[in-house]
Amino acid sequence: MHVPDGFINAPVSVAAGVVAAAAVAVSLRGARRELDERTAPLAGLVAAFIFAVQMLNFPVAAGTSGHLLGGALAAILVGPYTGVLCVSVVLLMQGILFADGGLTALGVNITVMGVVTVVVAHAIFRGLLRILPSTRRSVTVAAFTGALLSVPAAAAAFTAVYAIGGTTDVPIGKVITAMVGVHVLIGIGEAAITAATVGAVIAVRPDLVHGARGLTTRLKLRVDGALVDAPAAAAAPAPAGAGSTRKVWVTGLVTALVLAGFVSFYASASPDGLEKVAADKGIDEKVEEHAAANSPLADYGVKDVDDARLSGGLAGVIGVGVTVVAGTGIFWAVRRCRTEDLTATSTAPSTSASAG
């Protein structure tokens, strides 16, 4: 659903840029509360994983494909504020290096693909967890549902932006029907990927899943033939190796590299949902050439490498590497700000006491 340059006029693109900048600023502050010594390095990995999986377009209808948006996955794994930052990092890397998603439309893309998906998915996820049993399966079910509904919500959000600032005269009713219809199907793929990923992490390290924090499995005792919860002191111990994230980080990075460097070659070549609707409805009549069209990595291939498999694989590996480095750097910086804030807060009372 990467919006290219030329779909949305300049005033609305600027307004979307302001909204996106404000969302990123709020998220930078909010992420300080979400990131700790365990999750800060994982946030960069989540961004790299989303980048990799977005290269895997899957068929959803005749001549149409879809790919992960990633907002739901990021929000559940590392928190909603950090999730917005994860998707924003991915979109920035894609726009600058791979000419995917217009640079003038970056604000639109962050707002639609990052903010809307995260907000909708997180709200649905949290709402379901309040009424479902406190189990790991409930987290997976809530993740599936939140991801499923976040995609058509993003499609509706794009349609709203297009209704205000679209550069072509296309009946909005036809646009929203087509956009939401095809993205409901894409949402099924998004939900499956999100639920599978969240379920896999919960199975080995539930303590690393932001959306599963506070989820505990109480031991059961048989009393007079009936199973009852054990006292809180006898709760199940923390997972083995809970103090280190190295194994999860390495496994996730290798998986992302394999997906982007090898599996992506077999992705569907059909246009994604937005591209298909734009071509069918005439939205793309005024599309502009991307400012980074001459990038050596444009269109997810390495310039001057003739072998398509090798070119795409190298581009994918480079993209994962750049994204994980950029993301990790940003999230460690945010984490450092949190540490400084906590230090300042803890020293303030003692300073006041000394002064007294």
Short mmCIF file of C-alpha atoms in Angstrom, two decimals:
data_model
loop_
_atom_site.label_atom_id
_atom_site.label_comp_id
_atom_site.label_asym_id
_atom_site.label_seq_id
_atom_site.Cartn_x
_atom_site.Cartn_y
_atom_site.Cartn_z
CA MET A 1 0.00 0.00 0.00
CA HIS A 2 2.94 2.31 -0.56
CA VAL A 3 1.51 5.54 -1.95
CA PRO A 4 3.73 6.97 -4.73
CA ASP A 5 4.33 10.60 -5.60
CA GLY A 6 1.51 12.18 -7.60
CA PHE A 7 -1.49 10.44 -6.04
CA ILE A 8 -2.07 13.16 -3.42
CA ASN A 9 -1.73 16.91 -4.03
CA ALA A 10 0.92 19.04 -2.34
CA PRO A 11 -1.20 20.75 0.37
CA VAL A 12 -2.64 17.46 1.66
CA SER A 13 0.78 15.78 1.41
CA VAL A 14 2.24 18.54 3.57
CA ALA A 15 -0.62 18.25 6.06
CA ALA A 16 -0.10 14.47 6.24
CA GLY A 17 3.59 15.12 6.76
CA VAL A 18 2.79 17.33 9.74
CA VAL A 19 0.49 14.65 11.19
CA ALA A 20 3.16 12.00 10.66
CA ALA A 21 5.87 14.18 12.24
CA ALA A 22 3.65 14.81 15.26
CA ALA A 23 2.92 11.09 15.58
CA VAL A 24 6.62 10.26 15.42
CA ALA A 25 7.41 12.92 18.02
CA VAL A 26 4.75 11.57 20.39
CA SER A 27 5.98 8.03 19.73
CA LEU A 28 9.59 8.94 20.50
CA ARG A 29 8.46 10.15 23.90
CA GLY A 30 6.10 7.25 24.50
CA ALA A 31 8.69 4.67 23.44
CA ARG A 32 10.85 5.71 26.40
CA ARG A 33 8.33 3.96 28.65
CA GLU A 34 8.17 0.85 26.47
CA LEU A 35 11.85 0.18 25.79
CA ASP A 36 14.11 -1.46 28.35
CA GLU A 37 17.41 -3.30 28.19
CA ARG A 38 15.72 -6.38 26.71
CA THR A 39 13.36 -4.83 24.18
CA ALA A 40 15.53 -2.00 22.82
CA PRO A 41 17.68 -4.28 20.63
CA LEU A 42 14.62 -6.31 19.63
CA ALA A 43 12.82 -3.22 18.30
CA GLY A 44 15.45 -2.78 15.60
CA LEU A 45 15.06 -6.45 14.75
CA VAL A 46 11.27 -6.06 14.48
CA ALA A 47 11.77 -3.23 11.96
CA ALA A 48 14.17 -5.38 9.92
CA PHE A 49 11.77 -8.33 10.04
CA ILE A 50 8.89 -6.16 8.80
CA PHE A 51 11.12 -4.92 5.96
CA ALA A 52 11.91 -8.51 4.98
CA VAL A 53 8.33 -9.78 5.12
CA GLN A 54 7.06 -6.80 3.13
CA MET A 55 9.13 -8.15 0.23
CA LEU A 56 7.00 -11.30 0.22
CA ASN A 57 3.95 -10.37 -1.81
CA PHE A 58 1.31 -13.10 -1.69
CA PRO A 59 -1.55 -13.57 -4.18
CA VAL A 60 -5.00 -12.59 -2.91
CA ALA A 61 -7.11 -12.47 -6.08
CA ALA A 62 -6.75 -12.74 -9.83
CA GLY A 63 -3.90 -10.41 -10.79
CA THR A 64 -3.60 -8.87 -7.31
CA SER A 65 -1.18 -9.44 -4.46
CA GLY A 66 -0.70 -8.17 -0.95
CA HIS A 67 2.04 -7.84 1.62
CA LEU A 68 2.42 -7.30 5.34
CA LEU A 69 1.91 -3.75 6.59
CA GLY A 70 3.41 -4.60 9.95
CA GLY A 71 1.74 -2.11 12.28
CA ALA A 72 -0.15 -4.75 14.24
CA LEU A 73 2.88 -7.02 14.55
CA ALA A 74 5.12 -4.21 15.78
CA ALA A 75 2.55 -2.86 18.26
CA ILE A 76 2.03 -6.28 19.86
CA LEU A 77 5.70 -7.27 19.99
CA VAL A 78 7.28 -4.01 21.18
CA GLY A 79 4.41 -1.64 22.05
CA PRO A 80 2.29 0.88 20.10
CA TYR A 81 4.65 3.86 20.38
CA THR A 82 7.68 1.81 19.41
CA GLY A 83 5.55 0.14 16.74
CA VAL A 84 4.90 3.46 15.00
CA LEU A 85 8.65 4.11 15.01
CA CYS A 86 9.40 0.63 13.61
CA VAL A 87 7.08 1.10 10.63
CA SER A 88 8.36 4.65 10.10
CA VAL A 89 11.97 3.42 9.93
CA VAL A 90 10.98 0.78 7.37
CA LEU A 91 9.10 3.28 5.21
CA LEU A 92 11.99 5.74 5.36
CA MET A 93 14.51 3.09 4.27
CA GLN A 94 12.21 1.91 1.48
CA GLY A 95 11.59 5.41 0.19
CA ILE A 96 15.19 6.61 0.23
CA LEU A 97 17.04 3.48 -0.86
CA PHE A 98 14.56 1.39 -2.83
CA ALA A 99 12.30 4.03 -4.45
CA ASP A 100 9.27 2.34 -2.86
CA GLY A 101 6.67 4.84 -1.68
CA GLY A 102 6.99 8.45 -2.75
CA LEU A 103 9.18 10.86 -0.81
CA THR A 104 6.54 13.60 -0.98
CA ALA A 105 4.04 10.94 0.10
CA LEU A 106 6.13 9.78 3.06
CA GLY A 107 3.83 11.56 5.50
CA VAL A 108 0.80 9.88 3.92
CA ASN A 109 2.46 6.46 4.11
CA ILE A 110 3.54 6.84 7.74
CA THR A 111 0.08 8.07 8.70
CA VAL A 112 -1.80 5.33 6.84
CA MET A 113 0.53 2.34 7.13
CA GLY A 114 2.08 3.20 10.48
CA VAL A 115 -0.20 5.25 12.69
CA VAL A 116 -3.60 3.93 11.56
CA THR A 117 -2.61 0.26 11.59
CA VAL A 118 -0.94 0.53 14.99
CA VAL A 119 -3.79 2.45 16.62
CA VAL A 120 -6.54 0.20 15.24
CA ALA A 121 -4.71 -3.07 15.89
CA HIS A 122 -3.64 -2.10 19.39
CA ALA A 123 -7.11 -0.89 20.38
CA ILE A 124 -8.73 -4.12 19.16
CA PHE A 125 -5.98 -6.26 20.69
CA ARG A 126 -6.32 -4.65 24.12
CA GLY A 127 -10.11 -4.71 23.96
CA LEU A 128 -10.18 -8.43 23.25
CA LEU A 129 -7.68 -9.24 25.99
CA ARG A 130 -10.01 -7.63 28.51
CA ILE A 131 -12.77 -10.13 27.73
CA LEU A 132 -10.79 -13.23 26.75
CA PRO A 133 -9.21 -15.65 29.24
CA SER A 134 -5.69 -14.67 30.33
CA THR A 135 -3.86 -17.25 28.21
CA ARG A 136 -1.24 -17.30 25.48
CA ARG A 137 -3.86 -18.49 23.00
CA SER A 138 -5.94 -15.41 23.74
CA VAL A 139 -2.95 -13.19 22.88
CA THR A 140 -2.59 -14.97 19.54
CA VAL A 141 -6.32 -14.72 18.79
CA ALA A 142 -6.36 -11.03 19.69
CA ALA A 143 -3.28 -10.45 17.53
CA PHE A 144 -4.95 -12.18 14.58
CA THR A 145 -8.12 -10.10 14.91
CA GLY A 146 -6.32 -6.79 15.40
CA ALA A 147 -4.09 -7.40 12.38
CA LEU A 148 -7.03 -8.52 10.24
CA LEU A 149 -9.02 -5.35 10.86
CA SER A 150 -6.07 -2.95 10.73
CA VAL A 151 -5.52 -3.48 7.00
CA PRO A 152 -8.97 -2.47 5.71
CA ALA A 153 -8.84 0.39 8.23
CA ALA A 154 -5.65 1.59 6.54
CA ALA A 155 -7.34 1.23 3.15
CA ALA A 156 -10.25 3.35 4.37
CA ALA A 157 -7.80 5.92 5.73
CA PHE A 158 -6.05 6.18 2.37
CA THR A 159 -9.43 6.65 0.69
CA ALA A 160 -10.24 9.48 3.10
CA VAL A 161 -6.93 11.18 2.30
CA TYR A 162 -7.55 10.67 -1.42
CA ALA A 163 -11.06 12.12 -1.10
CA ILE A 164 -9.53 15.32 0.27
CA GLY A 165 -6.42 15.62 -1.86
CA GLY A 166 -6.60 13.18 -4.76
CA THR A 167 -5.08 14.43 -8.01
CA THR A 168 -7.59 12.67 -10.27
CA ASP A 169 -11.36 12.88 -10.44
CA VAL A 170 -12.51 9.38 -9.48
CA PRO A 171 -15.80 8.63 -7.66
CA ILE A 172 -14.87 8.01 -4.03
CA GLY A 173 -17.56 5.38 -3.61
CA LYS A 174 -15.87 3.19 -6.21
CA VAL A 175 -12.46 3.78 -4.66
CA ILE A 176 -13.43 2.83 -1.12
CA THR A 177 -15.38 -0.23 -2.26
CA ALA A 178 -12.43 -1.51 -4.26
CA MET A 179 -9.80 -0.57 -1.67
CA VAL A 180 -11.56 -2.03 1.35
CA GLY A 181 -12.70 -5.10 -0.58
CA VAL A 182 -9.23 -6.18 -1.71
CA HIS A 183 -7.59 -5.19 1.58
CA VAL A 184 -9.97 -7.37 3.56
CA LEU A 185 -8.38 -10.27 1.68
CA ILE A 186 -4.89 -8.90 2.28
CA GLY A 187 -5.83 -8.53 5.94
CA ILE A 188 -6.26 -12.30 6.19
CA GLY A 189 -2.64 -12.77 5.14
CA GLU A 190 -1.55 -10.01 7.52
CA ALA A 191 -3.42 -11.68 10.36
CA ALA A 192 -1.94 -15.10 9.64
CA ILE A 193 1.63 -13.75 9.55
CA THR A 194 1.12 -11.65 12.67
CA ALA A 195 -0.48 -14.44 14.69
CA ALA A 196 2.16 -16.97 13.61
CA THR A 197 5.02 -14.63 14.52
CA VAL A 198 3.55 -13.57 17.86
CA GLY A 199 2.72 -17.18 18.69
CA ALA A 200 6.27 -18.30 17.88
CA VAL A 201 7.83 -15.67 20.14
CA ILE A 202 5.37 -16.35 22.96
CA ALA A 203 6.18 -20.05 22.78
CA VAL A 204 9.85 -19.46 23.62
CA ARG A 205 10.03 -16.04 25.31
CA PRO A 206 6.63 -14.66 26.36
CA ASP A 207 8.45 -12.10 28.53
CA LEU A 208 9.66 -10.37 25.35
CA VAL A 209 6.17 -9.81 23.90
CA HIS A 210 4.88 -6.39 24.97
CA GLY A 211 1.27 -7.42 24.45
CA ALA A 212 1.72 -10.45 26.71
CA ARG A 213 3.17 -8.60 29.69
CA GLY A 214 1.28 -9.43 32.83
CA LEU A 215 0.23 -12.74 31.33
CA THR A 216 1.07 -15.43 33.84
CA THR A 217 0.33 -19.12 33.94
CA ARG A 218 -0.73 -20.13 37.43
CA LEU A 219 0.19 -23.59 38.62
CA LYS A 220 -2.74 -25.91 39.30
CA LEU A 221 -3.16 -27.99 42.43
CA ARG A 222 -5.59 -30.87 42.80
CA VAL A 223 -7.66 -30.40 45.95
CA ASP A 224 -10.37 -32.94 46.76
CA GLY A 225 -10.35 -34.06 43.13
CA ALA A 226 -10.68 -30.54 41.69
CA LEU A 227 -8.01 -28.35 40.05
CA VAL A 228 -7.52 -24.97 41.69
CA ASP A 229 -5.01 -22.17 41.20
CA ALA A 230 -1.89 -22.46 43.30
CA PRO A 231 -0.95 -19.53 45.56
CA ALA A 232 0.77 -16.62 43.84
CA ALA A 233 4.10 -17.54 45.46
CA ALA A 234 4.03 -20.86 43.62
CA ALA A 235 3.50 -19.34 40.18
CA ALA A 236 5.39 -20.79 37.27
CA PRO A 237 9.03 -19.67 37.08
CA ALA A 238 10.33 -17.35 34.39
CA PRO A 239 11.46 -18.99 31.16
CA ALA A 240 14.98 -20.32 31.10
CA GLY A 241 17.40 -17.76 29.72
CA ALA A 242 15.00 -14.88 30.36
CA GLY A 243 17.91 -12.61 31.11
CA SER A 244 19.33 -12.74 27.55
CA THR A 245 17.81 -11.89 24.20
CA ARG A 246 20.80 -12.98 22.09
CA LYS A 247 19.30 -16.27 20.89
CA VAL A 248 16.01 -14.66 19.89
CA TRP A 249 17.84 -11.77 18.22
CA VAL A 250 20.13 -14.02 16.19
CA THR A 251 17.28 -16.33 15.18
CA GLY A 252 15.12 -13.39 14.12
CA LEU A 253 17.90 -11.74 12.14
CA VAL A 254 18.80 -14.96 10.31
CA THR A 255 15.11 -15.50 9.50
CA ALA A 256 14.79 -11.96 8.13
CA LEU A 257 17.92 -12.38 5.99
CA VAL A 258 16.68 -15.68 4.57
CA LEU A 259 13.24 -14.25 3.80
CA ALA A 260 14.62 -11.11 2.12
CA GLY A 261 17.63 -12.72 0.48
CA PHE A 262 16.12 -15.96 -0.79
CA VAL A 263 12.38 -16.46 -0.27
CA SER A 264 11.55 -13.03 -1.73
CA PHE A 265 12.56 -14.28 -5.18
CA TYR A 266 9.44 -16.46 -5.17
CA ALA A 267 7.04 -13.68 -4.12
CA SER A 268 4.08 -12.80 -6.32
CA ALA A 269 4.90 -10.38 -9.14
CA SER A 270 1.30 -9.15 -9.38
CA PRO A 271 0.58 -5.52 -8.38
CA ASP A 272 -0.44 -5.03 -4.77
CA GLY A 273 -3.90 -3.91 -3.70
CA LEU A 274 -3.33 -0.17 -4.08
CA GLU A 275 -1.48 -0.52 -7.40
CA LYS A 276 -4.27 -2.68 -8.81
CA VAL A 277 -7.06 -0.36 -7.68
CA ALA A 278 -5.13 2.68 -8.90
CA ALA A 279 -4.67 1.15 -12.35
CA ASP A 280 -8.28 -0.03 -12.59
CA LYS A 281 -9.86 3.23 -11.37
CA GLY A 282 -7.47 5.73 -12.95
CA ILE A 283 -5.96 6.99 -9.70
CA ASP A 284 -2.48 6.67 -11.16
CA GLU A 285 -3.01 9.02 -14.12
CA LYS A 286 -0.75 11.68 -12.57
CA VAL A 287 1.77 9.43 -10.86
CA GLU A 288 5.27 10.94 -10.82
CA GLU A 289 8.66 9.33 -11.18
CA HIS A 290 10.25 8.62 -7.83
CA ALA A 291 12.97 11.04 -6.76
CA ALA A 292 15.18 8.05 -5.91
CA ALA A 293 14.48 6.20 -9.18
CA ASN A 294 18.20 6.21 -9.97
CA SER A 295 19.19 4.70 -6.64
CA PRO A 296 21.51 1.68 -7.04
CA LEU A 297 18.90 -0.32 -5.07
CA ALA A 298 15.77 1.00 -6.81
CA ASP A 299 12.97 -1.56 -7.26
CA TYR A 300 14.70 -3.96 -4.85
CA GLY A 301 17.54 -4.87 -7.17
CA VAL A 302 21.25 -4.08 -7.21
CA LYS A 303 22.27 -1.94 -10.16
CA ASP A 304 24.57 -3.64 -12.72
CA VAL A 305 23.88 -7.12 -11.31
CA ASP A 306 22.23 -8.91 -14.23
CA ASP A 307 21.14 -12.11 -12.48
CA ALA A 308 17.64 -11.36 -11.16
CA ARG A 309 17.84 -13.84 -8.29
CA LEU A 310 21.22 -12.55 -7.10
CA SER A 311 20.26 -8.89 -7.60
CA GLY A 312 17.03 -9.17 -5.61
CA GLY A 313 18.64 -11.28 -2.91
CA LEU A 314 21.51 -8.86 -2.40
CA ALA A 315 19.11 -5.92 -2.27
CA GLY A 316 17.02 -7.71 0.34
CA VAL A 317 20.03 -8.53 2.50
CA ILE A 318 21.29 -4.94 2.26
CA GLY A 319 17.85 -3.64 3.17
CA VAL A 320 17.60 -5.87 6.24
CA GLY A 321 21.10 -4.86 7.31
CA VAL A 322 20.54 -1.14 6.89
CA THR A 323 17.15 -1.29 8.62
CA VAL A 324 18.37 -3.25 11.63
CA VAL A 325 21.35 -0.91 12.08
CA ALA A 326 19.28 2.27 11.70
CA GLY A 327 16.45 0.95 13.86
CA THR A 328 18.72 -0.35 16.60
CA GLY A 329 20.59 2.95 16.72
CA ILE A 330 17.37 4.92 17.06
CA PHE A 331 15.92 2.66 19.73
CA TRP A 332 19.11 2.57 21.77
CA ALA A 333 19.14 6.37 21.68
CA VAL A 334 15.53 6.43 22.91
CA ARG A 335 16.44 3.90 25.59
CA ARG A 336 19.34 6.09 26.71
CA CYS A 337 16.97 9.05 27.06
CA ARG A 338 14.77 6.93 29.32
CA THR A 339 17.75 6.00 31.47
CA GLU A 340 18.72 9.65 31.79
CA ASP A 341 15.14 10.58 32.71
CA LEU A 342 15.02 7.88 35.40
CA THR A 343 18.39 8.95 36.77
CA ALA A 344 17.30 12.57 36.93
CA THR A 345 14.07 11.59 38.67
CA SER A 346 15.80 9.41 41.24
CA THR A 347 18.41 12.02 42.11
CA ALA A 348 15.98 14.93 42.37
CA PRO A 349 14.50 14.00 45.82
CA SER A 350 17.92 13.36 47.36
CA THR A 351 19.18 16.69 46.01
CA SER A 352 16.19 18.46 47.51
CA ALA A 353 16.70 16.68 50.83
CA SER A 354 20.34 17.71 50.93
CA ALA A 355 19.40 21.29 50.19
CA GLY A 356 16.94 21.20 53.08
#
